[in-house]
Tab-separated table of C-alpha atoms in Angstrom:
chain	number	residue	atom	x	y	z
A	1	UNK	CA	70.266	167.610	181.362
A	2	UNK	CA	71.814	164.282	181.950
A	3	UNK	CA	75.459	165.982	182.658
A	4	UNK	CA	73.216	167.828	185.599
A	5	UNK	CA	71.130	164.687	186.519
A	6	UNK	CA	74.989	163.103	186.789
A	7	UNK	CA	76.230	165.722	189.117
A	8	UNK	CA	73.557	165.631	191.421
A	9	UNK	CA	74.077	162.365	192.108
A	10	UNK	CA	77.484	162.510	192.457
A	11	UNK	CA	76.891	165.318	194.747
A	12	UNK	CA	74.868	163.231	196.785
A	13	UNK	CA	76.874	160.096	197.309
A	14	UNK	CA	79.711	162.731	198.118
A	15	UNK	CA	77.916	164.772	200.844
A	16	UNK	CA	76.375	160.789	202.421
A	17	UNK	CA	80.578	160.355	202.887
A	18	UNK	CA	80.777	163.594	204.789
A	19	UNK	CA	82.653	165.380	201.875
A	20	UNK	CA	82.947	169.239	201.393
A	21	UNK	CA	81.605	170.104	197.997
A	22	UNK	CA	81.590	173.033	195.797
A	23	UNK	CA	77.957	174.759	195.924
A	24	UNK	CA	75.222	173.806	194.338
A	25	UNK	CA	72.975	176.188	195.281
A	26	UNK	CA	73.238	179.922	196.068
A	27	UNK	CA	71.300	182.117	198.098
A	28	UNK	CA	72.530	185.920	197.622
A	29	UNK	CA	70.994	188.265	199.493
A	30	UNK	CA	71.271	191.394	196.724
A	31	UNK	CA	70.950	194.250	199.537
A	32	UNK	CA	69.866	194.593	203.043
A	33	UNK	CA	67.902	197.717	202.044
A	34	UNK	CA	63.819	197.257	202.060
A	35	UNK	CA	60.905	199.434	201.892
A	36	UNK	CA	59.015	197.402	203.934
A	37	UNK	CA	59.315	197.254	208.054
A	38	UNK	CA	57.912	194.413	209.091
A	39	UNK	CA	57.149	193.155	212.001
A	40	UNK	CA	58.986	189.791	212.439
A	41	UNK	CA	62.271	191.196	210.440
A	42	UNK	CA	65.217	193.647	211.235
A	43	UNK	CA	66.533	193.812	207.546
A	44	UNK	CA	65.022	197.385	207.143
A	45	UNK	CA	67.316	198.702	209.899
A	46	UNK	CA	70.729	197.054	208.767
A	47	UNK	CA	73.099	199.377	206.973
A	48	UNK	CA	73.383	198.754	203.936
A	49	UNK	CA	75.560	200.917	201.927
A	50	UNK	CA	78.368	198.641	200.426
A	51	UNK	CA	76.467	196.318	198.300
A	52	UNK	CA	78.535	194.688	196.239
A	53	UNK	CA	78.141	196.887	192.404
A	54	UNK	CA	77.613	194.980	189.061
A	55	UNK	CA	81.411	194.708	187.868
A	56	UNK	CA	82.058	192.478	191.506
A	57	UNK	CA	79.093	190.155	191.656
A	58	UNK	CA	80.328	189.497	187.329
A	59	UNK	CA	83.494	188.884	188.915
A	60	UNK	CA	82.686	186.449	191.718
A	61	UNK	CA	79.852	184.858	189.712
A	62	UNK	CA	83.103	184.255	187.571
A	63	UNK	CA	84.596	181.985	189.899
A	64	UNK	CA	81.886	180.002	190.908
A	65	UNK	CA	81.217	176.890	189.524
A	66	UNK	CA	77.791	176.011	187.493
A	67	UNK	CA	74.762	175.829	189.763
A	68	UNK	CA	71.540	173.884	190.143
A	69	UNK	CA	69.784	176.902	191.951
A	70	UNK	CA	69.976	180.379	192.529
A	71	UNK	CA	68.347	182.041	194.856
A	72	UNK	CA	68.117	186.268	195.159
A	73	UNK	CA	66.357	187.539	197.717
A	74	UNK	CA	67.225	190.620	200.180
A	75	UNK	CA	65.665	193.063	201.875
A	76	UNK	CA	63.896	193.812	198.947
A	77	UNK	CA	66.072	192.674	196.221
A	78	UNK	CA	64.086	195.054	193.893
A	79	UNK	CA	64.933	198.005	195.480
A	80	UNK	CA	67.979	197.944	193.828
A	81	UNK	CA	67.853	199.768	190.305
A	82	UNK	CA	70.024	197.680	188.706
A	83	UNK	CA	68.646	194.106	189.813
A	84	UNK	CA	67.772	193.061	186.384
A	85	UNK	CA	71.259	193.381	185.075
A	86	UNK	CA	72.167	190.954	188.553
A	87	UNK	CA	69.303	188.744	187.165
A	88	UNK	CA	70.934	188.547	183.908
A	89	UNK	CA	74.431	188.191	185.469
A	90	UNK	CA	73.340	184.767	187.602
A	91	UNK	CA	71.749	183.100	184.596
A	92	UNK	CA	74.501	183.696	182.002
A	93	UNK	CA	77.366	182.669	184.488
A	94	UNK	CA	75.851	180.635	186.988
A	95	UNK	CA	73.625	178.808	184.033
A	96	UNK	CA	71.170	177.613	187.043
A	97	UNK	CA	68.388	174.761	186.319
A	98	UNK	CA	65.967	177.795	188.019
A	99	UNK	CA	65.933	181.302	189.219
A	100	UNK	CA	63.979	181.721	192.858
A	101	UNK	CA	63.459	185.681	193.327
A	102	UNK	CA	61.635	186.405	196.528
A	103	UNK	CA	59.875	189.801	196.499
A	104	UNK	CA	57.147	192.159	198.793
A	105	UNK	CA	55.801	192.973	195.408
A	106	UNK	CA	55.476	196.799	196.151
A	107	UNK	CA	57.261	197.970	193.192
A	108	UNK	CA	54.462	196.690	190.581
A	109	UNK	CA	56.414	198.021	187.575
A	110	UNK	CA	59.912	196.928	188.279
A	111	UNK	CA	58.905	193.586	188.828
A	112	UNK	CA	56.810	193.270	185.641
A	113	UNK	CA	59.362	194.957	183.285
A	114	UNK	CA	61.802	192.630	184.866
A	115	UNK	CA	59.999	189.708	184.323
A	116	UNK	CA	59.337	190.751	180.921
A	117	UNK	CA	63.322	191.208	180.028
A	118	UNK	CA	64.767	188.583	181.802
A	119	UNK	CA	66.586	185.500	179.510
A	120	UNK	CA	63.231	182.939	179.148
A	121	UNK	CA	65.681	180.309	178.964
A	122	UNK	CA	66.306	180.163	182.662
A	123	UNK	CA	62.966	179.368	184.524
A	124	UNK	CA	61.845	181.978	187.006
A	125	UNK	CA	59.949	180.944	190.299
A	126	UNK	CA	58.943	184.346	191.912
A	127	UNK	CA	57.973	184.139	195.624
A	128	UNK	CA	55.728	187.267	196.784
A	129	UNK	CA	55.349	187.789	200.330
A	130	UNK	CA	52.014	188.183	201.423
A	131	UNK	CA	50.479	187.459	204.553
A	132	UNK	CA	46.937	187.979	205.752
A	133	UNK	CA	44.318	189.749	203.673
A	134	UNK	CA	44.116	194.006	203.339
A	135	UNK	CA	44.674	195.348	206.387
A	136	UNK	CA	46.492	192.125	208.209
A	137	UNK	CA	48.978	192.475	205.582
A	138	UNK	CA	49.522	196.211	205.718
A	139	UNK	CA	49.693	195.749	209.920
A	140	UNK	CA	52.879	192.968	208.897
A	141	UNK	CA	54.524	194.852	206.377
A	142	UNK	CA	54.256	198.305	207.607
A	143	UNK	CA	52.765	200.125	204.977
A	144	UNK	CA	49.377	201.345	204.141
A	145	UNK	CA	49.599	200.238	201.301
A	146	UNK	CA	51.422	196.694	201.427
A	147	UNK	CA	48.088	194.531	200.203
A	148	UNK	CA	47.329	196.946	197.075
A	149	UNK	CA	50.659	197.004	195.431
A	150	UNK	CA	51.298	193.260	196.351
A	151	UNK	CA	47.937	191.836	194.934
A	152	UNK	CA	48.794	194.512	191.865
A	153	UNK	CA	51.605	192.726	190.676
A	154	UNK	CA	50.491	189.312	191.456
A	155	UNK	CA	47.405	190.001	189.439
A	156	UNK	CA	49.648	191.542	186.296
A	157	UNK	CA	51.600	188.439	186.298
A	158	UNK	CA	49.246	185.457	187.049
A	159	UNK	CA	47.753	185.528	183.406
A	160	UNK	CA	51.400	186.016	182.157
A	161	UNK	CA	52.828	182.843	183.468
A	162	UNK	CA	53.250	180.648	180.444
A	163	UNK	CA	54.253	183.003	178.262
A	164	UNK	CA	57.118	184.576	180.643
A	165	UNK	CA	58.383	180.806	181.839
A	166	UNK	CA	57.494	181.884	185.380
A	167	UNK	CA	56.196	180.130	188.557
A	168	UNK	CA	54.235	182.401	190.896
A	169	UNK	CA	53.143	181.305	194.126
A	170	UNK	CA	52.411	183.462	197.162
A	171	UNK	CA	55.049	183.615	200.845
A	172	UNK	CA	52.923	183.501	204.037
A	173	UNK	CA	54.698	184.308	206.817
A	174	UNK	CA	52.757	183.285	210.227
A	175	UNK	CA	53.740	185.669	212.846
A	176	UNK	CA	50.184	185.267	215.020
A	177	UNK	CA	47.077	183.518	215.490
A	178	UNK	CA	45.253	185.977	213.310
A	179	UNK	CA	47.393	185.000	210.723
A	180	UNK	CA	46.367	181.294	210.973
A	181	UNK	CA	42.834	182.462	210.345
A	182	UNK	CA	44.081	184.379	207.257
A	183	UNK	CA	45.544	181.632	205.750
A	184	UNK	CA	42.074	180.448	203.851
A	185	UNK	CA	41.059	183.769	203.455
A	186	UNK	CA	44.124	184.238	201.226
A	187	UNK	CA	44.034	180.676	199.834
A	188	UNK	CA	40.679	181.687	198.333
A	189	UNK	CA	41.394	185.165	196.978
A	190	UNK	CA	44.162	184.123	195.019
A	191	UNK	CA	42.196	180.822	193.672
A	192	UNK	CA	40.627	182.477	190.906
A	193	UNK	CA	44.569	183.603	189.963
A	194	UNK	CA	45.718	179.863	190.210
A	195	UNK	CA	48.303	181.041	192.604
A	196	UNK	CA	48.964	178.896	195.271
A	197	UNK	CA	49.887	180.175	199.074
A	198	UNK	CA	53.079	178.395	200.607
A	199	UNK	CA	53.279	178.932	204.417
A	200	UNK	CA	56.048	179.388	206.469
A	201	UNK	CA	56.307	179.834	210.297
A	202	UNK	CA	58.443	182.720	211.554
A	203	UNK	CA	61.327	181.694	213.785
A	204	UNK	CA	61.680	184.221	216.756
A	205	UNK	CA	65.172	185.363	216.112
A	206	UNK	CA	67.363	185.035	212.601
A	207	UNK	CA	71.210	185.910	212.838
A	208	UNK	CA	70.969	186.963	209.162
A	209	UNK	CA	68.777	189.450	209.755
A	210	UNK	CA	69.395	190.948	212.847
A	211	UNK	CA	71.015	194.282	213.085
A	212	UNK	CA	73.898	192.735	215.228
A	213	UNK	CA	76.223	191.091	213.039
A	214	UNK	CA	78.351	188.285	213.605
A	215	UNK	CA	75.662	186.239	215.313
A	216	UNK	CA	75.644	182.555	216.355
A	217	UNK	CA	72.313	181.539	217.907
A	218	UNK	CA	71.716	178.671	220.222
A	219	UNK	CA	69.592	175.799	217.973
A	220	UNK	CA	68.201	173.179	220.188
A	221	UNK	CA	66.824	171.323	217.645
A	222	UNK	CA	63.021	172.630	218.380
A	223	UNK	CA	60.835	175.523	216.800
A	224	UNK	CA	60.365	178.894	218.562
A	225	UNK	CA	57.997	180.629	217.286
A	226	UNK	CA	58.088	184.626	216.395
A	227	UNK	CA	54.220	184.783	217.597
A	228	UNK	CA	51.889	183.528	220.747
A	229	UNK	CA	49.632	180.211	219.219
A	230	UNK	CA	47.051	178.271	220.949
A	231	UNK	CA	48.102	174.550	221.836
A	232	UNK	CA	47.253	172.731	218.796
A	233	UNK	CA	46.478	176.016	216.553
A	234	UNK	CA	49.287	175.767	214.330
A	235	UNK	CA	48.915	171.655	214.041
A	236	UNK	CA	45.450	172.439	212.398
A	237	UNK	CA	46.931	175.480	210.139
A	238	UNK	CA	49.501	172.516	208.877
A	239	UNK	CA	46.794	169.900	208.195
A	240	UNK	CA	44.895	172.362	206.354
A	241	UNK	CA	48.067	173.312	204.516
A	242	UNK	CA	49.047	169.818	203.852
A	243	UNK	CA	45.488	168.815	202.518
A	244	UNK	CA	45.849	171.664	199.914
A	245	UNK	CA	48.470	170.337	198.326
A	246	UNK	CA	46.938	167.417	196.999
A	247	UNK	CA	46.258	168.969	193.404
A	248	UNK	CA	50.514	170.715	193.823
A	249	UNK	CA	53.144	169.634	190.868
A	250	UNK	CA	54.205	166.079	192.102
A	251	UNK	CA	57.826	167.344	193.244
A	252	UNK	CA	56.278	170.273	195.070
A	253	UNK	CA	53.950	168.527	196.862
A	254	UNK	CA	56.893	165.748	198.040
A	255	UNK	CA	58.833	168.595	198.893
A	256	UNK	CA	56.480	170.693	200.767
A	257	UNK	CA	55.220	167.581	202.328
A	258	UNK	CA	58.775	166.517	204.098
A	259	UNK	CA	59.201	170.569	205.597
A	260	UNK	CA	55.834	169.870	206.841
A	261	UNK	CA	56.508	166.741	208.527
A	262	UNK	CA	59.670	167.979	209.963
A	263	UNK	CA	57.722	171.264	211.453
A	264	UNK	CA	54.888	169.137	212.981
A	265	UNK	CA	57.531	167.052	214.752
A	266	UNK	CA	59.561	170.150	216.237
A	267	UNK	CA	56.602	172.245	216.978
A	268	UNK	CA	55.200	169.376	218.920
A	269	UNK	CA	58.386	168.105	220.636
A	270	UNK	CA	58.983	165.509	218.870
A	271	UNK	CA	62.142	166.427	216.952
A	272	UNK	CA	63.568	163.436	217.121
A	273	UNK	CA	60.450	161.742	215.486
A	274	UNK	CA	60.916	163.914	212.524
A	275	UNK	CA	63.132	164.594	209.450
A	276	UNK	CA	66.666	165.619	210.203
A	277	UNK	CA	69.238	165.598	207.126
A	278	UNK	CA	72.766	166.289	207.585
A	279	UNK	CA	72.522	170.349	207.207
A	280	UNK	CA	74.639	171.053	203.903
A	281	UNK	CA	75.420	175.001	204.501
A	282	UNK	CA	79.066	175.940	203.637
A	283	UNK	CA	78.795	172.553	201.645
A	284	UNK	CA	76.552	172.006	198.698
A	285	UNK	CA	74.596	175.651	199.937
A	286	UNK	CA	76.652	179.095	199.963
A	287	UNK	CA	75.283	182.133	201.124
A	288	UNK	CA	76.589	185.374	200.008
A	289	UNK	CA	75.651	188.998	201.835
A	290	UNK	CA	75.618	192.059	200.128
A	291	UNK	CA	78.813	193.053	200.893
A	292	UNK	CA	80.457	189.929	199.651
A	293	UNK	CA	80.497	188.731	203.008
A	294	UNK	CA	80.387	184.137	203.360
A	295	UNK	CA	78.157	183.735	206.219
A	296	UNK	CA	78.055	180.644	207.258
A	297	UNK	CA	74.069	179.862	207.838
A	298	UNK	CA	70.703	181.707	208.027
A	299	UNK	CA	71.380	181.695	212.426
A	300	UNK	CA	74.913	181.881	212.506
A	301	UNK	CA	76.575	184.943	210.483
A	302	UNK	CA	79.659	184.298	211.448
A	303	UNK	CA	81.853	185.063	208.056
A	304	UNK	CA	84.573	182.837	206.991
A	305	UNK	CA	85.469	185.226	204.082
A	306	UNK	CA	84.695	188.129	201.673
A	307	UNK	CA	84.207	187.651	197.892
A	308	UNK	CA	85.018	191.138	197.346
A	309	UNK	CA	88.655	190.905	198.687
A	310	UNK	CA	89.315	187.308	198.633
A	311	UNK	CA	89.341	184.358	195.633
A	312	UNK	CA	86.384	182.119	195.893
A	313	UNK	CA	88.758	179.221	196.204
A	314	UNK	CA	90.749	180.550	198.661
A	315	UNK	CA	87.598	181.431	200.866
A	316	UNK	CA	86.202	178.065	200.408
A	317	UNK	CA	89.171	176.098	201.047
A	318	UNK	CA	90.289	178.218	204.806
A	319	UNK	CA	90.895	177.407	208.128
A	320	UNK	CA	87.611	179.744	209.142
A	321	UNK	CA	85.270	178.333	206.652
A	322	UNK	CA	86.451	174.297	207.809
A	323	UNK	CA	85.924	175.806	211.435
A	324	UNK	CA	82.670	176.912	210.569
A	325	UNK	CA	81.223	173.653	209.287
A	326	UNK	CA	82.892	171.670	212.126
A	327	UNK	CA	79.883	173.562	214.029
A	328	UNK	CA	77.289	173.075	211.065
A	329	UNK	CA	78.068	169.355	211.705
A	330	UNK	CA	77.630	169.970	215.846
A	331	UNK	CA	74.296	171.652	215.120
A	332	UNK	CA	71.363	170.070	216.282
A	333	UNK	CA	69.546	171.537	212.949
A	334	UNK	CA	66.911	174.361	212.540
A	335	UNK	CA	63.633	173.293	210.639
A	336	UNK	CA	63.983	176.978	208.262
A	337	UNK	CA	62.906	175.996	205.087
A	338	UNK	CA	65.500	177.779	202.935
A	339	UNK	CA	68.203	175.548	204.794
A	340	UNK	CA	66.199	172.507	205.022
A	341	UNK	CA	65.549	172.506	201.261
A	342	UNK	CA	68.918	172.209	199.939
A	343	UNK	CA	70.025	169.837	202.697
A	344	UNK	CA	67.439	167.581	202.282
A	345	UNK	CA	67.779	167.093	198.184
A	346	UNK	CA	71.904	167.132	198.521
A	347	UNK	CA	72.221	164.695	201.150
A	348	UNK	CA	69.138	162.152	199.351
A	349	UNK	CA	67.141	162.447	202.880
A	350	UNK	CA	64.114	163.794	200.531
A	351	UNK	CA	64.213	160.682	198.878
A	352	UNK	CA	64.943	158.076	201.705
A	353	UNK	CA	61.630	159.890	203.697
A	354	UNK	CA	59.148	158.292	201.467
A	355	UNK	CA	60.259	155.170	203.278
A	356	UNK	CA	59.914	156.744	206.885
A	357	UNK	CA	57.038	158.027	205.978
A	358	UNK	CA	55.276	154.815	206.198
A	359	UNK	CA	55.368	154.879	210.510
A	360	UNK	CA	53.624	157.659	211.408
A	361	UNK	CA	54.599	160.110	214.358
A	362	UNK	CA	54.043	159.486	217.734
A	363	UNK	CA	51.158	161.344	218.870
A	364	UNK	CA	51.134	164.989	218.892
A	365	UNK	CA	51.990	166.925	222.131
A	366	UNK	CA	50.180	170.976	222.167
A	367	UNK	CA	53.572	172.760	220.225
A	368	UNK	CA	55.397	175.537	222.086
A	369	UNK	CA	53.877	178.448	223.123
A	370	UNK	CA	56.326	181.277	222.387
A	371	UNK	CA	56.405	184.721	222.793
């Protein structure tokens, strides 16, 4: 624990210099495949047939160094048969402080029996993705069905959580104003589970997963929005969110609390009033694609390298990949959580905001109204 505490903060002091580091945290995307089709997401049309199999992800997990976190997500990482034996593979090499799995929760029984095989010794946070109530979720997800199997396994594993070292919270995505509404009509059907709903706002385009690869969209430092909100709608879904986190574990809630603050500052146009940590992707965060593929972030998949064919090292270390984060450090910097995260614990901004946090914003102008 303290050799961890130690390398974090070494890790920190290094990435305040402007240093490259070697990751910290991981976000593999298992598989493009999904049987979902939702609405705001292309995954379920990319091609996916050359996923990486279980003898090359041992092999690159191999030559990575230890991690804090590791994130697997897809498409649906559970589609794949043989995700377990992945699962397995990222806590025994990577020896991460925490596994983050994000699933739709459609395949009830896979999920479970995972959960139930998995090495305890590795804490499990398992995101489902749910995002209105019956019908509002099936109308999302595409499927008849998408609520049912969803609430299934959320209800199989809330009573379960202690006993499997898990954390289970719910994924809202908001892609429209009838999602806002659903956001407390979700909040209080899980309740009685003890499952709390996290709530993200859905971008309108992602490079990652868009069926055009190679992608490197235009970030102006602002938030457009998937959906069509109301001036001042999504302002009141985020005060409502923030107010529910009062009774959230203490790192959580400071967490959850800085996104929040950065998203009510970009959605009202006041980006500059908000949050903005030096973005750590190709640094302290790597993505890897299915394929083996180094992307560089969530909207720009340019690659700078393939794990399959190529040392770690030597991807890490080339001209592409130092080309790549000379335009990480032009960004302006998106407000996606998944990047925001990492960049705000590995550059200490998470920590410095509780003193920012004292001045308030300027006030709020109506947010965007995107289409």
């Amino acid at each position: 624990m303290l050799d961890r505490a130690y390398g974090f903060a070494r890790a920190v002091v290094a990435s305040r210099r402007g240093d490259v580091l070697r990751p910290r945290v991981l976000t593999y995307t298992v598989t493009f495949k999904c049987n979902a089709r939702c609405v705001m997401c292309d995954s379920w049309r990319i091609r996916s047939a050359d996923d990486l199999d279980l003898r090359e992800v041992e092999t690159i997990f191999d030559q990575l160094p230890r991690l804090d976190v590791v994130r697997l997500t897809g498409g649906e990482p559970f589609v794949r048969k043989d995700f377990p034996e992945v699962v397995d593979l990222a806590a025994r090499r990577l020896r991460p402080a925490a596994i983050q799995i994000t699933t739709n929760g459609f395949l009830t029984d896979r999920i479970v029996a995972a959960c139930e095989q998995r090495d305890r010794r590795v804490p499990l946070h398992l995101l489902v993705s749910v995002d209105g109530l019956d019908d509002k979720q099936n109308e999302v997800r595409g499927r008849d069905d998408a609520w049912d199997t969803a609430f299934e396994t959320i209800r199989r594993l809330a009573p379960r959580r202690r006993e499997l070292r898990l954390t289970l919270a719910v994924n809202q995505t908001i892609v429209d104003s009838e999602g806002v509404r659903h956001y407390e009509l979700l909040r209080d059907a899980l309740a009685p589970l003890g499952v709390p709903v996290q709530v993200v706002v859905a971008y309108d385009e992602s490079a990652t997963y868009s069926v055009e690869r190679d992608r490197e969209l235009e970030i102006d430092g602002g938030y457009a929005t998937f959906g069509t909100f109301a001036p001042g709608e999504l302002q009141g879904l985020l005060d409502r969110v923030e107010e529910d986190l009062a009774d959230a574990p203490a790192l959580t809630r400071y967490a959850k609390r800085y996104y929040l603050r950065g998203l009510r500052a970009r959605l009202a146009g006041l980006d500059d009033h908000g949050p903005r940590p030096r973005c750590v992707a190709l640094n302290a965060h790597l993505r890897i694609f299915p394929n083996g593929d180094v992307p560089t972030c969530q909207f720009n998949s340019k690659v700078v390298g393939n794990l399959r064919h190529q040392p770690f090292e030597e991807v890490w270390a080339c001209a592409r990949a130092d080309e790549q984060r000379r335009w990480v450090a032009r960004c302006p910097g998106c407000w996606a959580e998944c990047e925001v995260l990492p960049s705000s614990c590995y550059t200490g901004d998470l920590f410095l905001e509780s003193l920012r946090r004292r001045k308030p914003l300027p006030a709020r102008e109506p947010e965007t109204v995107t289409t």
